[in-house]
Coordinates of C-alpha atoms in Angstrom, one line a residue:
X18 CA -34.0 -28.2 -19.3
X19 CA -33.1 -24.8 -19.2
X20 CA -34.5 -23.1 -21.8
X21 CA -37.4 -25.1 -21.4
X22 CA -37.4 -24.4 -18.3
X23 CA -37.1 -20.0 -19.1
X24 CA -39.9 -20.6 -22.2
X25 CA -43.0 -21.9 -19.9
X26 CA -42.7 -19.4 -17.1
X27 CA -42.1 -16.5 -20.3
X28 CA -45.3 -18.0 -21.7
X29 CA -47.1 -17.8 -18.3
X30 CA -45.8 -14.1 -18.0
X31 CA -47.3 -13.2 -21.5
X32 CA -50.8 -14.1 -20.2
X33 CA -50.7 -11.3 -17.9
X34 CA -51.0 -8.8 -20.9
X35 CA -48.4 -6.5 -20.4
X36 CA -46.3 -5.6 -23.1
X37 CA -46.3 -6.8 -26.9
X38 CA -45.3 -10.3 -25.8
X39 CA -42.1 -9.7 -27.9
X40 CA -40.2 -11.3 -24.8
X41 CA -41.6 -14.5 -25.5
X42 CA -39.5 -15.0 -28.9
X43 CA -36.8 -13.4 -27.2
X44 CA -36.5 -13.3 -23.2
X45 CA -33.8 -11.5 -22.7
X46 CA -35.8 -8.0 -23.2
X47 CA -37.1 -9.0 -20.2
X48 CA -33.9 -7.4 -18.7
X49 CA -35.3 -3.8 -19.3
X50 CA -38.0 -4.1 -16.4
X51 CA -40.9 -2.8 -17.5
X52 CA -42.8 -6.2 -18.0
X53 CA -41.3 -7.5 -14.6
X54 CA -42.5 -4.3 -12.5
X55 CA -46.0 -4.4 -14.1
X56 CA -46.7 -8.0 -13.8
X57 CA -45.3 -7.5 -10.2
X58 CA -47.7 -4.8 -9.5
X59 CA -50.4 -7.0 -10.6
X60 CA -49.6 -9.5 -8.1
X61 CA -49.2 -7.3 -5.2
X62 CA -52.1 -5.7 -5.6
X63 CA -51.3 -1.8 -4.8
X64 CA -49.4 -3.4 -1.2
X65 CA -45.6 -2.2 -1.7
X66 CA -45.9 -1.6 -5.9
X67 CA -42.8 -0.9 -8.1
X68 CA -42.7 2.4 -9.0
X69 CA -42.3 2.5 -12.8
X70 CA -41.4 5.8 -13.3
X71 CA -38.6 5.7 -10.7
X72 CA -37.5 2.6 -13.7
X73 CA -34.9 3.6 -16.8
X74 CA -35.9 3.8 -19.5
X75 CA -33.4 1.2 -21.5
X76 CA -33.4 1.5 -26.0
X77 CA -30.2 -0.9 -26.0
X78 CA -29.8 -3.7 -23.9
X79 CA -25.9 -2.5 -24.1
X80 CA -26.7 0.3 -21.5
X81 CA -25.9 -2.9 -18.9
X82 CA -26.1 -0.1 -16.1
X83 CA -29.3 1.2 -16.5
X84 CA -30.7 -2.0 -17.0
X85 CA -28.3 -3.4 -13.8
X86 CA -30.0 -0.4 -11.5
X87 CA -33.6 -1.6 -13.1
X88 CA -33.1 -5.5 -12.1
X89 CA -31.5 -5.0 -8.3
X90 CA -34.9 -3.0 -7.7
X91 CA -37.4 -5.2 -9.1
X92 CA -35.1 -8.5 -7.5
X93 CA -34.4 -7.0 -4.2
X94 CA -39.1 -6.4 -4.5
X95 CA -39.3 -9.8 -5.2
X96 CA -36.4 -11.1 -2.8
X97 CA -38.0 -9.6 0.2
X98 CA -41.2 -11.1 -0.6
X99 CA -40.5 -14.6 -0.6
X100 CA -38.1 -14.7 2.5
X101 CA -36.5 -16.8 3.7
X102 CA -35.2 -18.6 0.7
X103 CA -31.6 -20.2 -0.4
X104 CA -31.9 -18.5 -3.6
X105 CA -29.3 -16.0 -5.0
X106 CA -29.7 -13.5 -8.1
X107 CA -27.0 -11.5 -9.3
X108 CA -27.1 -8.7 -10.8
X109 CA -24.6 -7.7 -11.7
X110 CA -23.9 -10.4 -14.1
X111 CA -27.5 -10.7 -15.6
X112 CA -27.1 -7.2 -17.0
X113 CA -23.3 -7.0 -18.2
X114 CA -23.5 -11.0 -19.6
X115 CA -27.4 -11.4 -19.8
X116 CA -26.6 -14.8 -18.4
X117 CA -29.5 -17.2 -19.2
X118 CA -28.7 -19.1 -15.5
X119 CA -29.6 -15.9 -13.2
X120 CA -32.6 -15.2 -15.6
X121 CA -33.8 -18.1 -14.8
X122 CA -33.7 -17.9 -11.3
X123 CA -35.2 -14.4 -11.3
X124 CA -38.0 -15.9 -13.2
X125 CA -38.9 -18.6 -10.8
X126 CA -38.8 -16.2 -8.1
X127 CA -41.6 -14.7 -10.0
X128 CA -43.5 -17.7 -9.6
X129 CA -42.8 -18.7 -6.5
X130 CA -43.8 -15.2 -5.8
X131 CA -47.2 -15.1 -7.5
X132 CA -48.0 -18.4 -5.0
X133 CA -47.6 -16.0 -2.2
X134 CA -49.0 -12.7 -3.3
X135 CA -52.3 -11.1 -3.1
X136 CA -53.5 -11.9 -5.9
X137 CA -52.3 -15.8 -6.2
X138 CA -55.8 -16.7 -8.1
X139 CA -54.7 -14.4 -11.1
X140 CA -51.5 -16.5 -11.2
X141 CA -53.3 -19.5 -10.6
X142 CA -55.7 -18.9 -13.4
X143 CA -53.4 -17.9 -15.8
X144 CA -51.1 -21.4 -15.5
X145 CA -54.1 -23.5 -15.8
X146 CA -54.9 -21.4 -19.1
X147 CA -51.6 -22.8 -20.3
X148 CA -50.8 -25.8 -22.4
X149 CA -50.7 -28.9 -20.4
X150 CA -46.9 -29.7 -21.4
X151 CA -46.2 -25.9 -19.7
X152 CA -48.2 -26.8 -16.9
X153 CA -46.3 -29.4 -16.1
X154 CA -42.7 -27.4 -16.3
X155 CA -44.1 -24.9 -13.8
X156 CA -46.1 -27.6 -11.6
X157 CA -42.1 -29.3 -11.0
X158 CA -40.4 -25.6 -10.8
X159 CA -43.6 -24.8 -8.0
X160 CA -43.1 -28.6 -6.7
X161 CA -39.1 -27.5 -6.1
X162 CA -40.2 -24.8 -4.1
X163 CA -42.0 -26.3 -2.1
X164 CA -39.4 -29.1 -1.2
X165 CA -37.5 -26.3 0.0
X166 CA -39.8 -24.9 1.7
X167 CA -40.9 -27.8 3.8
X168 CA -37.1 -29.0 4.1
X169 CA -36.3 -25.0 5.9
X170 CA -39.5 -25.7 8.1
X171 CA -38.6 -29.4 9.8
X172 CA -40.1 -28.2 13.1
X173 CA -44.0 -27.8 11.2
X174 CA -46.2 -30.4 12.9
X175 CA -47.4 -30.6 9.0
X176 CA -46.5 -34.1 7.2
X177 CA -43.5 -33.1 4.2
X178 CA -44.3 -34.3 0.8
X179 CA -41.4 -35.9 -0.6
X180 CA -39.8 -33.5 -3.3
X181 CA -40.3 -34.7 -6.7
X182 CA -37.1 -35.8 -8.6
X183 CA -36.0 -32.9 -11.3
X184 CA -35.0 -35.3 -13.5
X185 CA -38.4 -36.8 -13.6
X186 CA -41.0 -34.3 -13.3
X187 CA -44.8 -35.5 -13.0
X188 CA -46.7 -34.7 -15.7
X189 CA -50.4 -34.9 -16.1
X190 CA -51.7 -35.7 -19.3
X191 CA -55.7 -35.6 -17.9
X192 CA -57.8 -33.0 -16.5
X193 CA -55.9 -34.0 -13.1
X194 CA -53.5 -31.5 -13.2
X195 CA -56.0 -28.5 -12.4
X196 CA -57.1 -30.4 -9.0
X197 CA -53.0 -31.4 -8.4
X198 CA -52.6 -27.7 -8.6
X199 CA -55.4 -26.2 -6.4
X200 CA -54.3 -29.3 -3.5
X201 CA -50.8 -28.0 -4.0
X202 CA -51.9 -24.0 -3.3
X203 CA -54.1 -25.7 -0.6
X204 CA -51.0 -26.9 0.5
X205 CA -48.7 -23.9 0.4
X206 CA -51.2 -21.8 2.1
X207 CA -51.4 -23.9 4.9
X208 CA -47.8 -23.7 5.1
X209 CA -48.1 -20.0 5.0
X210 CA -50.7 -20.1 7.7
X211 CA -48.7 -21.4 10.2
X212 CA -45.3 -20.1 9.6
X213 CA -47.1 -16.8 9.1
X214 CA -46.8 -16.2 12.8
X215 CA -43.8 -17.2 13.7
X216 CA -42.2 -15.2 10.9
X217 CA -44.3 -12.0 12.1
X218 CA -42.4 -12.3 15.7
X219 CA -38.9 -12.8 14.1
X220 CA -39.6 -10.0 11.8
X221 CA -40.9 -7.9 14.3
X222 CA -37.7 -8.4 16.7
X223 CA -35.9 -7.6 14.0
X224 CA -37.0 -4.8 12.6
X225 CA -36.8 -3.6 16.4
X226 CA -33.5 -4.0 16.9
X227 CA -32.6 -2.5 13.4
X228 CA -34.7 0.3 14.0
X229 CA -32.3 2.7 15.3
X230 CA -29.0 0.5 13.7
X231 CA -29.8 0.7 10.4
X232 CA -30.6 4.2 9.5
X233 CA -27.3 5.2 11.3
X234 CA -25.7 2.5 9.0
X235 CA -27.4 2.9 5.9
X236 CA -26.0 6.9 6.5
X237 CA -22.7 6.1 7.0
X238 CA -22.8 3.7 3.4
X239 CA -24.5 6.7 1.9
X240 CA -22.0 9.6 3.0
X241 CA -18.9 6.8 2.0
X242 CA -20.6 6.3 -1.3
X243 CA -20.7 10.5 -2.1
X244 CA -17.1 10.8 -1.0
X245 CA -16.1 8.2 -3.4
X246 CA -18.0 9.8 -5.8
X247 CA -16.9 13.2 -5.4
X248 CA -13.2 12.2 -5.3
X249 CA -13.4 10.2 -8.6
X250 CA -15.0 13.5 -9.9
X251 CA -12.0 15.3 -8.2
X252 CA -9.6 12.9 -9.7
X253 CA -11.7 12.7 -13.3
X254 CA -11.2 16.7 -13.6
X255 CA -7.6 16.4 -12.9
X256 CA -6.9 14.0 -15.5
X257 CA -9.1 16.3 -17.7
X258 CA -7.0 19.8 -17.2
X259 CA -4.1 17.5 -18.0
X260 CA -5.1 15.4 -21.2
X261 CA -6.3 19.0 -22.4
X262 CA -3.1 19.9 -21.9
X263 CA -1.6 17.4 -23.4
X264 CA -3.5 17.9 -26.7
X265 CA -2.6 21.2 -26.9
X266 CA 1.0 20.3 -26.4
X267 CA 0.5 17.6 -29.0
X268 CA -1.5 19.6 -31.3
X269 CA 1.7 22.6 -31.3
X270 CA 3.7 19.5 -32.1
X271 CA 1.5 18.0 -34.6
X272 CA 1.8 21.5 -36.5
X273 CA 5.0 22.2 -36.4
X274 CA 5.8 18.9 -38.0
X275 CA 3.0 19.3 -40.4
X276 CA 4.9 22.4 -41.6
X277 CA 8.2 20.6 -41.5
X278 CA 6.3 18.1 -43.7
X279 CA 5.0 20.6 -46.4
X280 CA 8.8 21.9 -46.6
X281 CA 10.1 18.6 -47.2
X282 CA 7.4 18.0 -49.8
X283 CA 8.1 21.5 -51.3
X284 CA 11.7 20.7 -51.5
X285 CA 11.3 17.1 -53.1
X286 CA 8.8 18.0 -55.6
X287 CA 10.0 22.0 -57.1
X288 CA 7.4 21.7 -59.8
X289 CA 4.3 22.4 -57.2
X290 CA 6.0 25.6 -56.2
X291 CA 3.2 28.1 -56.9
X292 CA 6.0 31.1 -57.4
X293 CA 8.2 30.4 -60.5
X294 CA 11.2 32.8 -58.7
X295 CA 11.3 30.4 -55.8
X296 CA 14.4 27.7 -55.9
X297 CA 15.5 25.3 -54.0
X298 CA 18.0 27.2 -52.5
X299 CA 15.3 29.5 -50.6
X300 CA 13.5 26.6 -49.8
X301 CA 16.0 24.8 -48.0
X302 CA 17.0 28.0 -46.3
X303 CA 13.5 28.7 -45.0
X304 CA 13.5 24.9 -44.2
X305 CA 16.9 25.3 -42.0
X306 CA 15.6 28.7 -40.4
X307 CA 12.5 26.6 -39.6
X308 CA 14.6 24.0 -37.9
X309 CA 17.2 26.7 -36.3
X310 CA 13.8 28.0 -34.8
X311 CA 12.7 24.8 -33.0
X312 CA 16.1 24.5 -31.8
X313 CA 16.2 27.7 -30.7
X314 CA 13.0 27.1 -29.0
X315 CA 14.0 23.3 -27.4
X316 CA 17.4 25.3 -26.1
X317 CA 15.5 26.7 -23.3
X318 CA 15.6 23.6 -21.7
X319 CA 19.3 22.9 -20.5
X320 CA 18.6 18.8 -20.9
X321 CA 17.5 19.3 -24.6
X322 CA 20.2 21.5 -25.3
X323 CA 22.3 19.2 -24.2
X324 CA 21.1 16.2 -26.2
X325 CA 20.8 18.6 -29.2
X326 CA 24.6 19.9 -29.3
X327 CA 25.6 15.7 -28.3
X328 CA 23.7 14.5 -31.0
X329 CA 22.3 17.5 -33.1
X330 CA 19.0 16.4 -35.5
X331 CA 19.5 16.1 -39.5
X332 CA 16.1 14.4 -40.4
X333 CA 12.7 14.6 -39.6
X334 CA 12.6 11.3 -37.4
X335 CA 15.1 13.0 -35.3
X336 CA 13.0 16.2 -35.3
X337 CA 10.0 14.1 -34.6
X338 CA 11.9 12.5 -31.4
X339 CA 13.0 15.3 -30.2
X340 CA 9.8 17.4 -29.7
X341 CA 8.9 14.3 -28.3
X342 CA 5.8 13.7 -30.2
X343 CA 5.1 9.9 -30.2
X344 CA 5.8 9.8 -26.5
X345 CA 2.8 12.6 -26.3
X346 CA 0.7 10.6 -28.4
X347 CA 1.2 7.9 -26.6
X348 CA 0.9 9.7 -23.6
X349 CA -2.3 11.2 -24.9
X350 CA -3.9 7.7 -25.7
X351 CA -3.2 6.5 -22.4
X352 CA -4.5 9.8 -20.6
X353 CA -7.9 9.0 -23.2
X354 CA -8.2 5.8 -21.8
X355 CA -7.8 6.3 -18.1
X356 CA -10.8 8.8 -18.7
X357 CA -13.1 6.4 -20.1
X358 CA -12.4 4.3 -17.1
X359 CA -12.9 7.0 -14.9
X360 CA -16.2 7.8 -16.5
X361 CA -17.1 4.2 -16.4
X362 CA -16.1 4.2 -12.7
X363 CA -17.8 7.6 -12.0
X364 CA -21.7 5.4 -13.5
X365 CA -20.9 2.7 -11.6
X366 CA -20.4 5.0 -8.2
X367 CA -23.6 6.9 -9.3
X368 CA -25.3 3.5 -9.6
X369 CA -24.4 2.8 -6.1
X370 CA -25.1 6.0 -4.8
X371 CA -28.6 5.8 -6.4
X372 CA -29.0 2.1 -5.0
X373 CA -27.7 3.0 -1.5
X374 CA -30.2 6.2 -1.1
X375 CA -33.1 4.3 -2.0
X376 CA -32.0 2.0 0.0
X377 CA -32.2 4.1 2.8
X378 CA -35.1 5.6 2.1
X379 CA -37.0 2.1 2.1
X380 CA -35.4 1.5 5.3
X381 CA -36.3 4.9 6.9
X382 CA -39.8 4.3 5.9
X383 CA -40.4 0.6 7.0
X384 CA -38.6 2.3 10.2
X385 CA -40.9 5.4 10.2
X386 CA -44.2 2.7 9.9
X387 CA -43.4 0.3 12.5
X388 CA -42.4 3.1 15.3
X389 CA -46.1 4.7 14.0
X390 CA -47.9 1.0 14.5
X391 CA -46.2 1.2 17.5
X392 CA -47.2 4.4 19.4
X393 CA -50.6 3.4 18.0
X394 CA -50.3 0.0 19.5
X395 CA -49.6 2.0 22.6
X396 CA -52.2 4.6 22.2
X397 CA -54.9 1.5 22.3
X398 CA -53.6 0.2 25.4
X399 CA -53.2 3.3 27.0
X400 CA -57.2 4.1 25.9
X401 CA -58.3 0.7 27.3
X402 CA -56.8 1.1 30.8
X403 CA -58.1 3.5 33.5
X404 CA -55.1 5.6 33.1
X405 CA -56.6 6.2 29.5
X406 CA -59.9 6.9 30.4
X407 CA -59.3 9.5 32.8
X408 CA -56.5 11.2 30.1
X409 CA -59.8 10.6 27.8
X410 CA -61.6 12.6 30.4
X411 CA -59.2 15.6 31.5
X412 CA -58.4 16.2 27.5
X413 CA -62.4 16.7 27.2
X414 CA -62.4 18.8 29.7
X415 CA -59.7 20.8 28.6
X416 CA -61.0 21.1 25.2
X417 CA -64.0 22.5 26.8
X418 CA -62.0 25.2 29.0
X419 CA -60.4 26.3 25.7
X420 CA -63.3 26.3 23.7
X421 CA -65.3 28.7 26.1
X422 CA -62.1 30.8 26.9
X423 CA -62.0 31.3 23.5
X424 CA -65.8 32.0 23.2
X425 CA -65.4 34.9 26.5
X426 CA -62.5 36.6 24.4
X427 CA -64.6 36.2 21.1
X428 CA -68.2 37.5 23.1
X429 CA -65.4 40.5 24.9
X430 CA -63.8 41.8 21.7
X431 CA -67.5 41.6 19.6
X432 CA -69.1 43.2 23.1
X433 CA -66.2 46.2 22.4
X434 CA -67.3 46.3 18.7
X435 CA -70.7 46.5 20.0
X436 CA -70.6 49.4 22.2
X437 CA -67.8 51.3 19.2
X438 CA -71.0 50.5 16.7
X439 CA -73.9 51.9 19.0
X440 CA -72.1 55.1 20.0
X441 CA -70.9 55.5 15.9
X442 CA -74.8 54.7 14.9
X443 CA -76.2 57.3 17.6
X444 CA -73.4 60.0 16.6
X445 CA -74.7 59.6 12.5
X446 CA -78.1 60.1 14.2
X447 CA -77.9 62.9 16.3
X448 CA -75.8 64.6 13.5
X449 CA -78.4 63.5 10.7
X450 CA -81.0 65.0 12.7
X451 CA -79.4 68.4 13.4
X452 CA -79.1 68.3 9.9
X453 CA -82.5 68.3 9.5
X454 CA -83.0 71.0 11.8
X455 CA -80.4 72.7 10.2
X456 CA -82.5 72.6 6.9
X457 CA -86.1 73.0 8.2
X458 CA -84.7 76.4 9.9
X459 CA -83.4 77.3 6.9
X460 CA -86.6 76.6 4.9
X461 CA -88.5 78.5 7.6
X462 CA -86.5 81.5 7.4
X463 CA -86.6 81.2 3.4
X464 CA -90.5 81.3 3.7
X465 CA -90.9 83.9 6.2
X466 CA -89.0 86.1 4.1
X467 CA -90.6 85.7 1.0
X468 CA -94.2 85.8 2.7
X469 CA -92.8 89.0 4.2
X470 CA -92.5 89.8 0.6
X471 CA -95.2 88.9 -0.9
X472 CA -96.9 91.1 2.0
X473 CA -95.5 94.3 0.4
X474 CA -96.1 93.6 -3.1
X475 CA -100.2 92.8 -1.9
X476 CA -99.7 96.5 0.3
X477 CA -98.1 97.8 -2.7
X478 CA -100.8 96.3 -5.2
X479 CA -103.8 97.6 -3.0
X480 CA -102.3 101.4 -2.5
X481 CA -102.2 101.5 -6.0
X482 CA -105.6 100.1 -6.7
X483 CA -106.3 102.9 -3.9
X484 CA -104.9 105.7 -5.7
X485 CA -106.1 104.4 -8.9
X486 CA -109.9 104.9 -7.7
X487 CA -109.5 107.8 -6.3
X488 CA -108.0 109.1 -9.2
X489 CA -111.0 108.0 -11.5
X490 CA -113.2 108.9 -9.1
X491 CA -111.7 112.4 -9.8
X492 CA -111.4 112.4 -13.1
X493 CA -115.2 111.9 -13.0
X494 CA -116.0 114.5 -11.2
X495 CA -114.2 116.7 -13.0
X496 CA -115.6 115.6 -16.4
X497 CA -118.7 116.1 -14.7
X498 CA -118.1 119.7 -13.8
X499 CA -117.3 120.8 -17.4
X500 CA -120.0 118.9 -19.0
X501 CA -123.8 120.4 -19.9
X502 CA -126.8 119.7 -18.1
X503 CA -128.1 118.5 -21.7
X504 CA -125.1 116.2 -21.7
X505 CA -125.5 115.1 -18.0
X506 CA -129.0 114.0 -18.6
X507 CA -128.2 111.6 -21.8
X508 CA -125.8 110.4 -19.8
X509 CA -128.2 109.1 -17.8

């Protein structure tokens, strides 16, 4: 009944498009959140979407704490929506065990989500596009809800149905089933209608008297959650620094028995001796200064001294135990594990602390909206009473007063620019115009000297002329004195 159960709602999920349908062969890829956000977001119709990006991304359904952060977001969405309910999802154990049993109950919450959403006809129309055997699984997983329903609501003056027996779910083998199923939504609106209301005042009392509670809360959880966190980081450094250590310890220990070990293996097998001169003699006495060394070393330590001259070492087992190296490794394997845990531990906190912000960020925000639809709620009443109208008024008028104050200052400092301009314009014009005096005087003195010149070159030009007549006028004469009267009269 179960997987039967999982296989029609997967099927009715697949007709929303989203995806490559690979889910339906195997549901649990559900689990990585991406189909569940989008067909969500379908159904809410842009009210309070999923936001898919905020989602991680999951390439192996191992990584059971990504995939645990994506499915309390998308099942806390879906939760809140169809409240109140006696349904619980967990987890917690859907993403470490993929258990089939909370899969299944986060997949009817789908559809008894999509019956109340926004966009209920797209769920609708998809189920009756469905086989009718598939139908009929979702029509007795719908008819279950609705039981519940009516049985949480006895005080509805609405008749009950009487739930339909699991065992025995109704089936319809006709075209029926499409008008069972619109009577039924018929129904469950109704039902919504009218608990509508009342569900609106509880929530709103709520919400009132959680407004200030919860963000002080929801703080407190948060600043916990980050000193957990940063003392398991404090604590996860620690055992770092010491299991490095450790392995530096062990490592010393490992090489010092690594060179006991190729002395040994010199010693048993002379033939791999590289240098011919080299005996066994030398060899055991490098392998004895060797160990005199570590004893030497181990002496510092008055305990170990001790042990050593009570029991002094003669093979390499006792060596071994007494640089107490399989204690270190063990010691080493232990310190390897605690960090894994640690690390584990250190996710799981970071899931939390991720959870808890957003957690109180959605609370901070449904806090931040109902105190804004509240001073709005008050605005409106405080507009429609007299009180308002007069506030209405002296807020005009004071708008007014500023906007002409601001309009004196504006006409004062352009009046100031003015006057600066006119005096700077009649300055450039006064200064242009004894320029021009300036030049015409200039001009005039310029042509009154060279007509004063021009004067005494005419003078000049007409004394000469002067003296040149009277000079051939001479001449004349005396050519006429010296000439014959013969010559004087061809002459003329």
């Amino acid at each position: 009944m179960e997987g039967e159960q999982i296989d029609a709602i997967v099927r009715w999920l697949a007709v929303f498009g989203e995806g490559d349908n690979a889910f339906v062969d195997n549901p649990t890829l559900l689990l990585d959140g991406q189909v569940l956000a989008k067909v969500y977001n379908t159904l809410d119709g842009g009210n309070d979407p999923i936001n898919i990006n905020m989602l991680k991304q999951i390439s192996n359904l191992d990584d059971w704490v990504s995939i645990l952060l994506n499915m309390r977001q998308i099942s806390g969405k879906v939760m809140n929506a169809i409240k109140p309910n006696d349904l619980s999802i967990d987890p917690t154990a859907l993403a470490k065990k993929k258990d089939q049993g909370e899969l299944l109950k986060l997949l009817k919450c789908f559809i008894f989500y999509s019956l109340k959403s926004t966009n209920k006809k797209i769920s609708i129309q998809n189920i009756r596009s469905l086989d009718k055997s598939i139908q009929s699984v979702i029509q007795s997983i719908i008819q279950e809800f609705t039981a519940k329903t009516e049985t949480e609501a006895p005080s509805s003056p609405v008749p009950q149905t009487p739930p339909s027996s699991p065992a025995k779910p109704s089936a319809p083998a006709d075209d029926g089933s499409a008008e069972k199923i619109a009577a039924l939504d018929k129904e469950i609106q109704e039902l919504t209608a009218r608990k509508s209301q009342v569900d609106k005042e509880i929530e709103q009392a709520e919400r009132q008297l959680q407004i200030q509670a919860a963000p002080g809360k929801s703080e407190e959880l948060l600043n916990d959650a980050k000193r957990r966190h940063q003392t398991a980081k404090d604590k996860l450094e620690k055992l770092r620094k010491k299991l490095e250590e450790t392995e530096e310890t062990l490592n010393a220990s490992r090489g010092e028995l690594d060179e006991l070990r190729k002395q040994k293996q010199k010693l048993l097998n002379p033939d791999q001796v590289q240098t011919p001169e080299r005996s066994n003699t030398e060899l055991k006495q490098q392998l004895e200064k060797l160990q005199r060394e570590i004893i030497a070393d181990l002496s510092n330590d008055t305990k170990t001294a001790a042990l050593i001259e009570r029991n002094p070492p003669k093979t390499n087992d006792d060596y071994i135990n007494l640089l107490n190296i399989r204690a270190l490794e063990t010691e080493y394997s232990a310190l390897t594990k605690e960090l894994q845990s640690m690390q584990t531990q250190e996710k799981l906190h970071e899931a939390e602390l991720t959870a808890l912000s957003q957690n109180l960020n959605n609370q901070n925000k449904k806090a931040a909206l109902t105190l804004k639809k509240r001073i709005q709620q008050l605005n409106a009443e405080i507009d429609q009473s007299p009180i308002g109208e007069a506030k209405r008024m002296s807020m005009k008028y004071l708008r007014v007063i500023k906007k002409l104050e601001c309009e004196v200052e504006n006409l004062a400092a352009n009046c100031s620019d003015m006057e600066v301009e006119e005096l700077t314009k009649q300055l450039q014009i006064m200064a242009a115009r004894k320029a021009t005096e300036g030049d015409l005087l200039a001009r005039k003195q310029a042509f009154m000297q060279a007509t004063a010149e021009q004067c005494d070159v005419r003078l000049q030009r007409l004394k000469l002329n002067v003296d040149l007549m009277m000079h051939s006028a001479r001449i004349t004469r005396w050519k006429n004195c010296f000439q014959t009267p013969q010559q004087q009269q061809s002459q003329k």
